[in-house]
Tab-separated table of C-alpha atoms in Angstrom:
chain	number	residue	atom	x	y	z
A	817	UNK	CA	-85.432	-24.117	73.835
A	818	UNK	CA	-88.665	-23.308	75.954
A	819	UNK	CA	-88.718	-23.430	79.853
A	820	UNK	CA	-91.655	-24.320	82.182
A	821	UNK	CA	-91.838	-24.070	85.692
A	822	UNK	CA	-93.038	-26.829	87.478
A	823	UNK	CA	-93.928	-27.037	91.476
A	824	UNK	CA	-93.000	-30.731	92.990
A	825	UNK	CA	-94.666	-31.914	96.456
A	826	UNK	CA	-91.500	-33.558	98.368
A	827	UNK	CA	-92.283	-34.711	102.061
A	828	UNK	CA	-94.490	-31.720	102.686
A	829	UNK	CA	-92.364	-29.517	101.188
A	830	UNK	CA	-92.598	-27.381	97.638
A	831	UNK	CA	-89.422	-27.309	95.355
A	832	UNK	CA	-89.601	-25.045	92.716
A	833	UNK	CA	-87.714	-26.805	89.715
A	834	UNK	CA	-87.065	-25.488	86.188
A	835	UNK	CA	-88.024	-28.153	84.182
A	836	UNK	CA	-86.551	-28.532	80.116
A	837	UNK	CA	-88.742	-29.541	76.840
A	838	UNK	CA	-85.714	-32.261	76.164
A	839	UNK	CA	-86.966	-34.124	79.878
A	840	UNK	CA	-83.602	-33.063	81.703
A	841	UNK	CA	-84.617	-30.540	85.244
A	842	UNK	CA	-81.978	-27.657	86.066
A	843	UNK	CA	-81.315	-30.282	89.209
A	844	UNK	CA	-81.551	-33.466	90.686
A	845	UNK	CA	-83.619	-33.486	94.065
A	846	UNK	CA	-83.095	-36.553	96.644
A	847	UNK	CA	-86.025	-38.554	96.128
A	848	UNK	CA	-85.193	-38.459	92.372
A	849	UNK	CA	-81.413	-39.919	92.802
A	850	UNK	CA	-82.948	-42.900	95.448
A	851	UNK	CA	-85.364	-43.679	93.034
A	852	UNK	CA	-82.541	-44.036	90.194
A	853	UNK	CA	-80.447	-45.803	92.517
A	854	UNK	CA	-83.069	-48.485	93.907
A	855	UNK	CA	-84.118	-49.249	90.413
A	856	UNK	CA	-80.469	-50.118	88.967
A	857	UNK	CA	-79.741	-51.684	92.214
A	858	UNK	CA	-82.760	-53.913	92.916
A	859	UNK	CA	-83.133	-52.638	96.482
A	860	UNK	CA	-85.710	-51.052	98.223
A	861	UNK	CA	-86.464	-47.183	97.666
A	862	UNK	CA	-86.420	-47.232	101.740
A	863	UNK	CA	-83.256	-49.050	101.792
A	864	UNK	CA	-81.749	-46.936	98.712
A	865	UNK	CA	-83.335	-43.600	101.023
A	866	UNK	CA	-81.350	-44.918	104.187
A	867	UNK	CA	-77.946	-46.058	102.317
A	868	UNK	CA	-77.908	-42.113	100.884
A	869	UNK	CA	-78.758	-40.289	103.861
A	870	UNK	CA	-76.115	-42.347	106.369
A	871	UNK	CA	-73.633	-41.245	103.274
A	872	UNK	CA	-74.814	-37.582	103.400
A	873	UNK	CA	-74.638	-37.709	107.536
A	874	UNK	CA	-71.170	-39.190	107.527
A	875	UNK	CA	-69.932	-36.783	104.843
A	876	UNK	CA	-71.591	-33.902	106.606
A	877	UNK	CA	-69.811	-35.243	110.454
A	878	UNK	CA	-66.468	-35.248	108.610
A	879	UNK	CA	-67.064	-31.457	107.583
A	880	UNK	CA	-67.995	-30.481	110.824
A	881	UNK	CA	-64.959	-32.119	112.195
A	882	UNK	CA	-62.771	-30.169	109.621
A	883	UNK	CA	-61.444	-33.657	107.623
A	884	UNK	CA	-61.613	-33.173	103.545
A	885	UNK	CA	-63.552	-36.138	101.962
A	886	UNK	CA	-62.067	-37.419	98.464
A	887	UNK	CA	-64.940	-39.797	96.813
A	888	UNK	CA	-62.888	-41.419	94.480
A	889	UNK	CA	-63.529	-40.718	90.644
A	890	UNK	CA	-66.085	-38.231	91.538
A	891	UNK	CA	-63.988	-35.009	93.814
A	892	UNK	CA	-63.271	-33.829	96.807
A	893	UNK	CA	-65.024	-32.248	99.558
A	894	UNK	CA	-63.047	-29.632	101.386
A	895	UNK	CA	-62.883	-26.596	103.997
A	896	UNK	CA	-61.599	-23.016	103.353
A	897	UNK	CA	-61.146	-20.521	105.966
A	898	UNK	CA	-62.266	-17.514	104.816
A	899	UNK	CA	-60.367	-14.322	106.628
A	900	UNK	CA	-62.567	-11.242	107.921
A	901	UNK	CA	-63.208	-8.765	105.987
A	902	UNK	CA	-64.301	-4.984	105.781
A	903	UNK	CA	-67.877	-4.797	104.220
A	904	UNK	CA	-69.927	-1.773	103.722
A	905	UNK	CA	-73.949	-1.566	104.760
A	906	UNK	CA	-75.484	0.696	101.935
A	907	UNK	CA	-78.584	1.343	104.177
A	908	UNK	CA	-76.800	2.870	107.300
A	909	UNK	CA	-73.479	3.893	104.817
A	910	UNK	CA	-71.376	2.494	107.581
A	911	UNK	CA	-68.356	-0.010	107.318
A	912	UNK	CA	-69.361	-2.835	108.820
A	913	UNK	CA	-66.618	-6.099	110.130
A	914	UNK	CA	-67.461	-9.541	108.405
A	915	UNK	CA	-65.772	-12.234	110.468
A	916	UNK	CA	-64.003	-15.090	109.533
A	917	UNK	CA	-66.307	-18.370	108.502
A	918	UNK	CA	-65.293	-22.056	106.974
A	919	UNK	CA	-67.200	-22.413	103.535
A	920	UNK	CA	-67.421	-26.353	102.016
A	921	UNK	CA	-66.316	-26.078	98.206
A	922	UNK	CA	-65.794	-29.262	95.764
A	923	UNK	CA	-63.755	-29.708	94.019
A	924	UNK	CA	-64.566	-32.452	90.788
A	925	UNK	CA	-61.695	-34.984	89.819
A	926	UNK	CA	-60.372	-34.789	86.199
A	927	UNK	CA	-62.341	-38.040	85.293
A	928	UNK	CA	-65.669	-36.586	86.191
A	929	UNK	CA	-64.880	-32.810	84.483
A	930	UNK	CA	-64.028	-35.142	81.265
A	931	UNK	CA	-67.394	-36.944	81.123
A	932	UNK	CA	-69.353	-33.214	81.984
A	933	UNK	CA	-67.416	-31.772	78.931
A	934	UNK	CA	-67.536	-34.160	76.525
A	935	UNK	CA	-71.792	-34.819	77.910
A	936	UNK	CA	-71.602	-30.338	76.622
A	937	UNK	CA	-70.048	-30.585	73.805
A	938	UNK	CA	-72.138	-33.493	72.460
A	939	UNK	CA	-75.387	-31.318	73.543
A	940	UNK	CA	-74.242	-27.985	71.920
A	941	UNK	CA	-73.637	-29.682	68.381
């Protein structure tokens, strides 16, 4: 299957994006997933823009106030402490202390890893 590279102009900003010859990109940017929502639900792009970003600042106030967030029949969001650890600094060849940090992992529900599989398996055959 050949690749191309393709540079996309969002808001003033330059997203590199590996694009497929079968139309699918390696990822979905933001202005991408309001345009797929406003056109399946009618609305606006500007309303679809403004629905999706209160989402993503609610989700993202929940984080930072250490709550999980379960979207149902899609996963969870969720914190892990991660302890501090010993690391070593190759350029100096000293040991160097990591400190402890929170990290935001997902985790999908068992509907959602269903539909990715069997969406795989149909594409590998």
């Amino acid at each position: 299957m050949a690749i191309w590279w393709v540079f996309r102009l969002r808001y003033k900003n330059f997203y590199l994006c590996r694009k497929q010859t079968n139309g699918y990109s390696e990822y979905m940017v933001k202005q991408e997933l309001v345009g797929k929502v406003s056109a399946e639900t009618g609305h606006s792009r500007l309303d679809s823009l403004a629905v999706l970003e209160s989402m993503l600042r609610h989700i993202s106030k929940a984080l930072h106030q250490g709550e999980n967030v379960a979207l149902r029949g899609f996963g969870t969001l969720f914190l892990k402490e991660r302890a501090a650890t010993k690391g070593f600094d190759i350029r100096r060849r000293q040991v160097v202390s990591i400190p402890p940090r929170a990290v935001v992992l997902f985790r999908a529900c068992r509907e959602l890893g269903m539909r990715v599989d069997q969406a795989y398996q149909s594409r590998i055959k």
